[in-house]
N, CA, C and O of each residue as an XYZ file, in Angstrom:
748
protein
N      47.091     49.114     28.390
C      45.803     49.635     28.074
C      45.880     51.399     27.332
O      46.732     52.285     27.403
N      43.893     51.251     26.318
C      43.637     51.885     25.342
C      42.938     52.808     26.056
O      41.845     52.637     26.596
N      43.784     54.060     26.037
C      42.679     55.276     26.313
C      41.967     56.005     25.245
O      42.367     56.014     24.081
N      40.823     56.666     25.686
C      40.076     57.097     24.766
C      40.615     58.201     23.483
O      40.047     58.466     22.423
N      41.856     58.687     24.004
C      42.202     60.044     22.762
C      42.986     59.089     21.967
O      42.942     59.312     20.757
N      43.777     57.960     22.382
C      44.525     57.082     21.692
C      44.349     57.310     20.060
O      43.243     57.112     19.558
N      45.430     57.718     19.276
C      45.177     57.684     17.448
C      44.937     56.042     17.178
O      44.897     55.305     18.163
N      44.849     55.731     16.431
C      45.011     54.605     15.612
C      46.145     54.007     15.494
O      46.029     52.784     15.433
N      47.464     54.501     15.424
C      48.633     54.186     15.281
C      49.583     54.071     16.830
O      50.701     53.597     17.029
N      48.777     54.600     17.598
C      49.051     54.513     19.166
C      48.352     53.257     19.251
O      49.129     52.561     19.904
N      47.540     52.693     19.029
C      46.629     51.859     19.047
C      47.024     50.293     18.837
O      46.846     49.317     19.566
N      47.762     50.466     17.277
C      48.440     49.483     16.582
C      49.504     49.623     17.009
O      49.604     48.449     17.368
N      50.340     50.007     17.270
C      51.543     49.919     18.319
C      51.371     49.065     19.698
O      52.024     48.061     19.985
N      50.465     49.610     20.404
C      50.117     48.808     21.708
C      49.593     47.114     21.489
O      49.570     46.238     22.353
N      49.162     46.999     19.919
C      48.672     45.637     20.325
C      50.027     44.896     19.827
O      50.586     44.040     20.512
N      50.607     45.428     18.240
C      51.852     44.935     18.624
C      52.855     44.749     19.547
O      53.457     43.677     19.611
N      53.132     45.805     20.365
C      53.656     45.188     21.675
C      53.144     43.933     22.131
O      53.670     42.820     22.095
N      51.858     44.352     22.634
C      51.052     42.898     23.540
C      51.186     41.512     22.227
O      51.156     40.305     22.467
N      51.275     41.909     21.406
C      51.730     40.363     20.588
C      53.029     39.904     20.987
O      53.200     38.771     21.438
N      54.039     40.821     20.823
C      55.253     40.438     20.897
C      55.403     40.069     22.058
O      56.323     39.253     22.015
N      54.930     40.209     23.454
C      55.120     40.009     24.471
C      54.752     38.475     25.116
O      55.242     37.750     25.982
N      53.579     38.413     24.163
C      53.026     36.954     24.033
C      53.656     35.794     23.511
O      53.893     34.681     23.979
N      53.908     36.461     22.189
C      55.094     35.477     21.521
C      56.221     34.795     22.384
O      56.525     33.625     22.615
N      56.786     36.211     22.818
C      58.003     35.664     23.580
C      57.952     34.835     24.669
O      58.748     33.950     24.985
N      56.427     35.383     25.502
C      55.960     34.090     26.664
C      55.997     32.505     26.183
O      56.408     31.515     26.788
N      55.410     32.641     24.865
C      55.157     31.328     24.442
C      56.304     30.556     24.281
O      56.491     29.394     24.643
N      57.269     31.539     23.532
C      58.688     30.787     22.938
C      59.389     30.411     24.667
O      60.333     29.634     24.809
N      58.795     31.038     25.692
C      59.648     30.616     26.811
C      59.246     29.746     27.350
O      60.001     29.073     28.052
N      58.068     29.475     27.238
C      57.729     28.354     27.791
C      57.676     26.832     27.403
O      57.634     25.840     28.130
N      57.696     26.983     25.689
C      58.183     26.146     25.181
C      59.742     25.461     25.106
O      60.116     24.321     24.830
N      60.302     26.414     25.397
C      61.813     26.283     25.859
C      62.238     25.198     26.884
O      63.007     24.237     26.850
N      61.212     25.891     28.040
C      61.328     25.331     29.320
C      60.791     23.655     28.888
O      61.506     22.679     29.115
N      59.581     23.568     28.315
C      59.074     22.240     28.518
C      60.108     21.146     27.098
O      60.221     19.925     27.200
N      60.646     21.869     26.058
C      61.333     20.828     25.154
C      62.687     21.770     24.600
O      62.746     22.185     23.442
N      63.586     21.988     25.471
C      64.679     22.465     25.418
C      65.166     22.838     23.831
O      65.146     23.971     23.351
N      65.608     21.597     23.135
C      66.266     21.363     22.536
C      65.206     21.658     20.982
O      65.762     21.603     19.885
N      63.667     21.962     21.084
C      62.870     22.094     19.824
C      62.992     23.552     19.374
O      63.667     24.405     19.950
N      62.371     23.700     18.448
C      61.915     25.276     17.693
C      61.013     25.654     18.163
O      60.415     24.636     18.513
N      60.406     26.551     18.461
C      58.706     26.575     18.653
C      57.800     25.991     18.528
O      56.961     25.433     19.234
N      58.266     26.340     16.308
C      57.125     25.000     16.027
C      56.757     23.557     16.037
O      55.747     22.863     15.914
N      58.710     23.349     16.344
C      58.377     21.885     16.653
C      57.737     21.502     17.841
O      56.921     20.583     17.784
N      58.050     22.233     19.244
C      57.409     22.129     20.102
C      55.832     22.047     20.230
O      55.186     21.298     20.963
N      55.331     23.078     19.264
C      53.794     23.253     19.681
C      53.112     21.597     19.097
O      52.290     20.783     19.519
N      54.165     21.751     17.711
C      53.796     20.285     16.781
C      53.572     19.121     17.604
O      52.605     18.402     17.356
N      54.599     18.771     18.851
C      54.407     17.897     19.624
C      54.024     18.122     21.012
O      53.964     17.187     21.811
N      53.749     19.381     21.342
C      52.765     19.084     22.491
C      50.924     18.876     21.878
O      49.876     18.715     22.504
N      51.230     18.980     20.403
C      49.676     18.825     19.820
C      48.904     20.238     19.889
O      47.682     20.105     19.830
N      49.257     21.248     19.975
C      48.705     22.500     20.639
C      48.603     23.044     18.869
O      47.585     23.678     18.588
N      49.557     22.814     17.811
C      48.746     22.975     16.636
C      47.433     22.550     16.228
O      46.546     23.224     15.704
N      47.441     21.085     16.611
C      46.728     20.761     15.739
C      45.057     21.142     16.398
O      44.074     21.385     15.698
N      45.088     21.115     17.588
C      44.498     21.525     18.281
C      43.963     23.349     18.620
O      43.097     23.536     19.475
N      44.365     24.136     18.125
C      44.412     25.704     18.013
C      45.100     25.593     16.371
O      46.293     25.471     16.096
N      44.308     25.651     15.722
C      44.922     25.835     14.172
C      44.935     26.975     13.992
O      45.938     27.436     13.448
N      43.776     27.933     14.393
C      44.309     29.686     14.048
C      45.454     30.065     14.658
O      46.156     30.872     14.048
N      45.889     29.594     15.940
C      47.000     30.566     16.644
C      48.363     29.673     15.665
O      49.409     30.320     15.625
N      48.383     28.687     15.131
C      49.553     27.989     13.796
C      49.273     29.139     12.828
O      50.164     29.950     12.575
N      47.670     29.259     12.107
C      47.721     30.559     10.838
C      48.496     31.454     11.493
O      49.654     31.626     11.113
N      47.909     32.252     12.717
C      48.427     33.476     13.354
C      49.733     33.814     13.102
O      50.258     34.761     12.517
N      50.313     32.451     13.890
C      52.007     32.677     14.129
C      52.790     31.736     12.173
O      53.959     31.372     12.049
N      52.099     31.656     11.455
C      52.574     31.627     10.486
C      53.056     30.492     10.350
O      53.905     30.423      9.461
N      52.797     29.392     10.997
C      53.592     27.753     11.411
C      52.323     26.797     10.159
O      51.251     27.197      9.706
N      52.842     25.853     10.001
C      52.504     24.909      9.373
C      51.803     23.823     10.144
O      52.394     23.509     11.177
N      50.733     23.202      9.905
C      49.999     22.286     10.815
C      48.709     22.542     11.289
O      48.146     21.608     11.860
N      48.138     23.574     11.179
C      47.232     23.841     11.464
C      45.941     23.482     10.796
O      45.599     24.249      9.896
N      45.053     22.330     11.092
C      44.409     21.954      9.591
C      42.731     22.697     10.037
O      41.735     22.137     10.496
N      42.934     23.952      9.721
C      41.472     24.354     10.572
C      40.464     24.123      9.942
O      39.620     24.987     10.176
N      40.006     23.104      9.000
C      38.706     22.932      8.359
C      38.466     21.521      9.014
O      37.341     21.050      8.846
N      39.351     20.803      9.719
C      39.001     20.127     10.010
C      39.081     19.667     12.002
O      38.875     18.675     12.701
N      39.505     21.106     12.187
C      39.835     21.059     13.659
C      38.175     21.619     14.318
O      37.273     22.263     13.782
N      38.354     20.883     16.021
C      37.362     20.891     16.342
C      37.844     22.415     17.597
O      38.929     22.527     18.168
N      36.764     23.291     17.697
C      37.521     24.692     18.515
C      37.330     24.334     19.759
O      36.620     23.369     20.040
N      38.135     25.299     20.947
C      37.942     25.228     22.345
C      36.399     25.544     22.676
O      35.979     25.095     23.743
N      35.740     26.088     22.069
C      34.241     26.031     22.283
C      33.456     25.037     22.175
O      32.637     24.642     23.005
N      33.696     24.610     21.134
C      33.004     23.069     20.511
C      33.321     22.153     21.409
O      32.519     21.224     21.492
N      34.390     22.120     22.219
C      34.845     20.998     23.055
C      34.034     21.434     24.527
O      33.427     20.556     25.138
N      34.068     22.775     25.018
C      32.979     22.773     26.086
C      31.910     22.350     25.566
O      31.290     21.362     25.960
N      31.622     23.026     24.688
C      30.045     22.335     24.813
C      29.666     21.488     24.542
O      28.440     21.377     24.556
N      30.637     20.192     24.060
C      30.590     18.608     23.853
C      30.691     18.088     25.481
O      29.818     17.375     25.974
N      31.342     18.342     25.891
C      31.777     17.817     27.410
C      30.462     18.599     28.327
O      30.442     18.130     29.465
N      29.734     19.312     28.181
C      28.657     19.727     28.949
C      27.682     19.320     28.310
O      26.654     19.188     28.974
N      27.636     19.091     27.339
C      26.459     17.921     26.812
C      26.467     16.274     27.417
O      25.526     15.556     27.756
N      27.610     16.081     27.395
C      28.062     14.812     27.810
C      27.646     14.819     29.411
O      26.976     13.894     29.871
N      28.158     16.096     30.353
C      27.660     15.835     31.311
C      26.277     16.239     32.095
O      26.040     16.091     33.294
N      25.369     16.833     31.000
C      24.143     16.701     31.152
C      23.668     15.044     31.065
O      23.360     14.554     32.151
N      23.590     14.220     29.963
C      23.521     12.920     30.144
C      24.058     12.011     31.107
O      23.638     10.900     31.430
N      24.909     12.560     31.458
C      25.894     11.710     33.044
C      24.741     11.922     34.165
O      24.168     11.132     34.915
N      24.638     13.403     33.952
C      23.862     14.223     35.150
C      22.011     13.033     35.337
O      21.370     12.436     36.201
N      21.978     13.252     34.299
C      20.364     13.049     34.277
C      20.342     11.564     34.400
O      19.438     11.079     35.081
N      21.463     10.545     33.672
C      20.975      9.192     33.856
C      21.353      8.927     35.615
O      20.640      8.249     36.355
N      22.567      9.598     36.021
C      22.865      9.534     37.520
C      21.251      9.735     38.035
O      20.973      8.781     38.762
N      20.548     10.307     37.946
C      19.463     11.196     38.902
C      18.723     10.120     38.463
O      18.088      9.622     39.393
N      18.571      9.607     37.477
C      17.448      8.633     37.345
C      17.881      7.249     38.152
O      17.071      6.842     38.985
N      18.859      6.653     37.997
C      19.182      5.229     39.058
C      19.048      5.901     40.258
O      18.197      5.286     40.900
N      19.585      7.157     41.094
C      19.210      7.691     42.588
C      17.749      7.455     43.007
O      17.281      7.361     44.142
N      16.986      7.362     41.490
C      15.106      7.439     41.946
C      14.423      6.213     41.820
O      13.254      6.046     42.168
N      15.237      5.258     41.263
C      14.315      3.836     40.674
C      14.378      3.376     42.132
O      13.251      2.924     42.333
N      15.092      3.246     43.262
C      14.718      2.603     44.645
C      13.644      3.123     45.032
O      12.734      2.473     45.548
N      13.617      4.599     44.790
C      12.548      5.104     45.865
C      11.213      4.567     45.868
O      11.326      3.598     45.118
N       9.961      4.610     46.273
C       8.705      4.204     46.427
C       7.730      5.366     45.493
O       6.586      5.102     45.123
N       8.460      6.727     45.195
C       7.269      7.255     44.759
C       7.829      7.791     43.198
O       8.817      8.473     43.469
N       7.654      7.791     41.767
C       8.292      8.170     40.933
C       7.000      8.969     40.355
O       6.404      8.520     39.376
N       6.660      9.960     40.883
C       5.781     10.862     40.245
C       6.292     11.208     39.276
O       5.614     11.101     38.254
N       7.846     11.830     39.135
C       8.090     12.675     38.109
C       8.719     12.231     37.250
O       9.261     12.971     36.429
N       8.845     10.599     37.189
C       9.801      9.827     36.618
C       9.811     10.149     35.215
O      10.741     10.687     34.613
N       8.301      9.643     34.568
C       8.442     10.147     33.473
C       8.560     11.475     32.291
O       8.489     11.489     31.062
N       8.776     12.559     33.338
C       9.080     13.861     33.334
C      10.706     13.774     32.841
O      11.195     14.317     31.849
N      11.389     12.917     33.848
C      12.930     12.689     34.210
C      13.706     11.614     33.040
O      14.924     11.505     32.905
N      12.549     10.798     32.176
C      12.815     10.022     31.307
C      12.772     10.635     30.148
O      13.456     10.218     29.213
N      11.877     11.837     30.007
C      11.556     12.604     28.747
C      12.902     13.850     28.964
O      13.054     14.522     27.944
N      13.737     14.173     29.982
C      14.674     14.873     30.038
C      15.890     14.006     29.126
O      16.443     14.279     28.061
N      16.024     12.835     30.075
C      17.254     12.177     29.427
C      17.011     12.189     28.075
O      17.815     12.750     27.331
N      15.730     11.496     27.512
C      15.268     11.674     26.085
C      16.260     12.931     25.103
O      17.155     12.870     24.260
N      15.579     13.884     25.710
C      16.082     15.543     24.823
C      17.588     15.370     25.164
O      18.259     15.827     24.239
N      18.383     14.852     26.203
C      19.640     15.115     26.571
C      20.299     14.154     25.480
O      21.467     14.255     25.103
N      19.430     13.258     25.052
C      20.539     12.027     23.589
C      20.103     12.644     22.878
O      20.649     12.242     21.850
N      19.182     13.735     22.479
C      19.177     14.283     21.360
C      20.232     15.318     20.232
O      20.161     15.768     19.089
N      21.217     15.327     21.421
C      22.291     16.224     20.832
C      23.024     15.208     19.984
O      23.511     14.140     20.354
N      23.007     15.891     18.444
C      23.519     15.563     17.167
C      24.997     15.299     17.388
O      25.371     14.204     16.967
N      25.892     16.043     17.940
C      27.406     15.261     18.098
C      27.697     14.248     19.242
O      28.831     13.776     19.324
N      26.630     13.851     20.222
C      26.915     12.760     20.755
C      26.903     11.382     20.597
O      27.298     10.451     21.299
N      26.263     11.478     19.321
C      25.772      9.820     18.390
C      25.224      8.842     19.373
O      25.338      7.670     19.017
N      24.457      9.122     20.933
C      23.531      8.570     21.331
C      21.997      8.303     20.861
O      21.206      7.557     21.438
N      21.801      8.893     19.960
C      20.418      8.348     19.372
C      19.349      7.059     19.580
O      18.136      6.996     19.776
N      20.640      5.868     19.408
C      19.941      4.904     19.836
C      19.521      4.496     20.418
O      18.621      3.696     20.159
N      20.144      4.970     22.253
C      19.027      5.274     23.248
C      17.732      5.625     23.210
O      16.954      4.977     23.910
N      17.236      6.700     22.402
C      16.568      7.107     22.189
C      15.189      6.258     21.760
O      14.023      6.376     22.134
N      15.920      5.234     20.686
C      14.653      4.325     19.812
C      14.252      3.169     20.968
O      13.382      2.317     20.785
N      15.232      3.334     22.468
C      15.104      2.268     23.417
C      13.986      2.772     24.176
O      12.966      2.265     24.643
N      14.482      3.906     24.155
C      13.027      4.697     25.614
C      11.504      5.129     24.474
O      10.360      5.088     24.926
N      11.706      5.387     23.493
C      10.222      5.336     22.568
C       9.125      4.335     22.952
O       8.051      4.589     23.499
N       9.694      2.926     22.487
C       8.502      2.064     23.342
C       8.004      2.183     24.339
O       6.789      2.173     24.540
N       8.922      2.324     25.186
C       8.103      2.091     26.740
C       7.551      3.603     27.539
O       6.616      3.731     28.329
N       8.353      4.486     27.093
C       7.587      5.609     27.402
C       6.003      5.935     27.604
O       5.646      6.664     28.529
N       5.364      5.539     26.979
C       3.996      5.880     27.264
C       3.438      4.916     28.464
O       2.707      5.080     29.441
N       4.088      3.933     27.944
C       3.631      3.166     29.341
C       3.927      3.695     30.856
O       3.064      3.661     31.733
N       5.431      4.256     31.086
C       6.276      4.921     32.248
C       4.828      5.702     32.442
O       3.976      5.314     33.241
N       4.672      6.929     31.537
C       3.899      7.814     31.508
C       2.462      7.645     32.394
O       2.064      8.231     33.402
N       1.841      6.535     31.525
C       0.967      6.188     32.307
C       0.942      5.897     33.456
O       0.447      6.617     34.322
N       1.382      4.978     33.623
C       1.494      4.077     35.632
C       1.940      5.123     36.122
O       1.534      4.967     37.274
N       2.658      6.422     36.133
C       2.658      7.231     36.854
C       2.479      8.361     37.054
O       3.032      9.001     37.948
N       1.431      8.925     36.011
C       0.391      9.711     36.268
C      -0.915      9.218     36.554
O      -1.725     10.057     36.948
N      -1.280      8.080     36.445
C      -2.923      7.994     36.935
C      -2.793      6.998     38.102
O      -3.958      6.826     38.460
N      -1.996      6.256     38.880
C      -1.714      6.473     40.260
C      -1.769      6.956     41.356
O      -1.161      8.027     41.368
N      -2.473      6.541     42.902
C      -2.359      7.461     43.566
C      -0.805      7.072     44.416
O      -0.324      7.772     45.307
N      -0.580      6.594     44.216
C       1.176      6.401     44.423
C       2.027      6.314     43.105
O       2.147      5.143     42.745
N       2.446      6.922     42.554
C       2.765      6.487     41.345
C       4.209      5.715     41.287
O       5.300      6.166     41.639
N       3.861      4.224     40.660
C       5.510      3.564     41.049
C       5.474      2.696     39.697
O       4.505      2.174     39.144
N       7.167      2.705     39.246
C       7.088      1.915     38.288
C       7.298      0.205     38.530
O       7.952      0.020     39.557
N       7.094     -0.468     38.169
C       7.039     -2.008     37.731
C       8.410     -2.563     38.191
O       9.232     -1.682     38.445
N       8.772     -3.673     38.329
C       9.982     -3.497     38.924
C      10.454     -4.463     37.401
O      11.433     -5.208     37.359
N       9.967     -4.337     36.815
C      10.106     -4.504     34.946
C      11.093     -3.287     34.477
O      12.264     -3.109     34.144
N       9.388     -2.273     34.738
C      10.503     -0.914     34.200
C      11.426     -0.489     34.493
O      12.100      0.139     33.676
N      11.966     -0.726     36.241
C      13.054     -0.243     37.171
C      14.173     -0.880     36.416
O      15.134     -0.272     35.945
N      13.861     -2.712     36.319
C      15.214     -3.013     36.012
C      15.502     -2.423     34.470
O      16.686     -2.176     34.238
N      14.606     -2.188     33.464
C      14.501     -1.975     32.356
C      15.279     -0.452     32.353
O      16.181     -0.331     31.524
N      14.972      0.745     33.258
C      15.318      1.852     33.177
C      16.712      2.046     33.897
O      17.368      3.079     33.763
N      17.093      1.033     34.630
C      18.753      0.957     35.314
C      19.413      0.585     34.177
O      20.309      1.252     33.659
N      18.930     -0.635     33.705
C      20.069     -1.127     32.304
C      20.494      0.099     31.512
O      21.619      0.550     31.299
N      18.970      0.629     31.034
C      19.504      1.970     29.858
C      20.482      2.847     30.686
O      21.692      2.958     30.490
N      19.884      3.329     31.457
C      21.023      4.276     32.571
C      22.091      4.283     32.337
O      22.834      5.141     31.860
N      22.298      2.835     32.828
C      23.762      2.144     32.851
C      24.916      2.330     31.803
O      26.086      2.699     31.910
N      23.932      1.828     30.476
C      24.365      1.842     29.171
C      24.534      3.405     28.338
O      25.181      3.542     27.300
N      24.216      3.883     28.647
C      24.065      5.489     28.875
C      25.170      6.066     29.573
O      25.816      6.848     28.876
N      25.538      5.929     30.626
C      26.115      6.177     31.345
C      28.045      5.911     30.443
O      28.878      6.677     29.958
N      27.950      4.497     30.642
C      29.210      4.009     30.073
C      29.232      4.756     28.784
O      30.195      5.484     28.539
N      28.181      4.626     27.884
C      28.750      5.270     26.167
C      29.148      6.965     26.471
O      29.603      7.661     25.564
N      28.905      7.514     27.888
C      29.113      8.824     27.536
C      30.686      8.939     28.042
O      31.544      9.616     27.476
N      30.920      7.975     29.465
C      31.923      8.192     29.522
C      33.155      7.472     28.877
O      34.299      7.508     29.328
N      32.806      6.913     27.923
C      34.129      6.499     27.187
C      34.234      7.247     26.182
O      33.390      7.431     25.305
N      35.368      7.743     26.287
C      36.321      8.825     25.571
C      36.574      8.018     24.509
O      36.675      8.627     23.445
N      36.706      6.849     24.460
C      37.250      6.314     23.153
C      36.233      5.877     21.874
O      36.470      5.605     20.697
N      34.933      5.943     22.700
C      33.702      5.708     21.839
C      33.461      6.453     21.046
O      34.259      7.271     20.587
N      32.053      6.286     20.660
C      31.384      7.096     19.623
C      30.720      7.991     19.848
O      30.205      8.779     19.054
N      30.655      7.949     21.215
C      29.816      9.344     21.846
C      30.865     10.506     21.643
O      30.594     11.535     21.024
N      32.209     10.217     22.282
C      33.373     11.215     21.725
C      34.071     11.595     20.158
O      34.938     12.405     19.830
N      33.482     10.879     19.599
C      34.131     10.596     18.057
C      34.160     12.423     17.942
O      35.259     12.976     17.915
N      33.195     13.048     17.896
C      33.251     14.740     17.706
C      34.421     14.987     17.972
O      35.233     15.033     17.048
N      34.906     15.256     19.563
C      36.409     15.487     19.701
C      37.539     14.616     19.898
O      38.526     14.712     20.628
N      37.286     14.036     19.348
C      38.421     12.684     18.655
C      39.864     13.802     19.172
O      40.468     13.678     20.237
N      40.092     14.609     18.351
C      41.321     15.300     18.322
C      41.804     15.871     19.773
O      42.890     15.836     20.351
N      40.584     16.388     20.099
C      41.164     16.868     21.950
C      41.509     15.482     22.689
O      42.591     15.326     23.255
N      40.660     14.630     22.653
C      41.235     13.648     23.687
C      42.688     13.054     23.137
O      43.700     12.813     23.795
N      42.485     12.920     21.900
C      44.048     12.330     21.759
C      45.332     13.495     21.765
O      46.529     13.212     21.814
N      44.878     14.556     21.715
C      46.183     15.534     22.156
C      46.453     15.434     23.578
O      47.590     15.614     24.014
N      45.202     15.083     24.523
C      45.244     15.377     26.057
C      45.836     14.360     26.555
O      46.458     14.483     27.610
N      45.734     12.740     25.671
C      46.214     11.660     26.483
C      47.709     11.003     25.851
O      48.209      9.918     26.146
N      48.065     11.704     25.198
C      49.221     11.641     24.337
C      50.587     11.417     25.684
O      51.769     11.319     25.355
């Protein structure tokens, strides 16, 4: 713990001691997982140097490809965006069988916005929504009991089904942005 009166030298010494403990723990964990490997070989085989290139660089190890790597934060953002697409699609599918579609145009617009995330590569579904949206909006805003036509319900069901399949296909184009993470986690 740092105290307010610690000198820069004392702080530096404490940081080095903490890093030494961390390095020792990393060595112990790798030795437990892969006893006949060096630390670098174990981290390489586990895919950690590829996933965490800054760790490789800080440990002065080869194998970190920093310019290509997707950071953990980017991975979490990507997974969050995929979750938004899935959630919105599922909500639409749950609402299709109901008798009142008052907010359906708004929900379709939210799905459209979720499909705009560039790293998901799902823009093709936006192009499918665009020609249908005005008719859905008109039908749900003007009627006393807003309801989609059977054709619209069927179209929306198939669209959301395709979107959900594309979003959960971790080998598909929607997950191309995080391919390194997926490959490392499934090896």
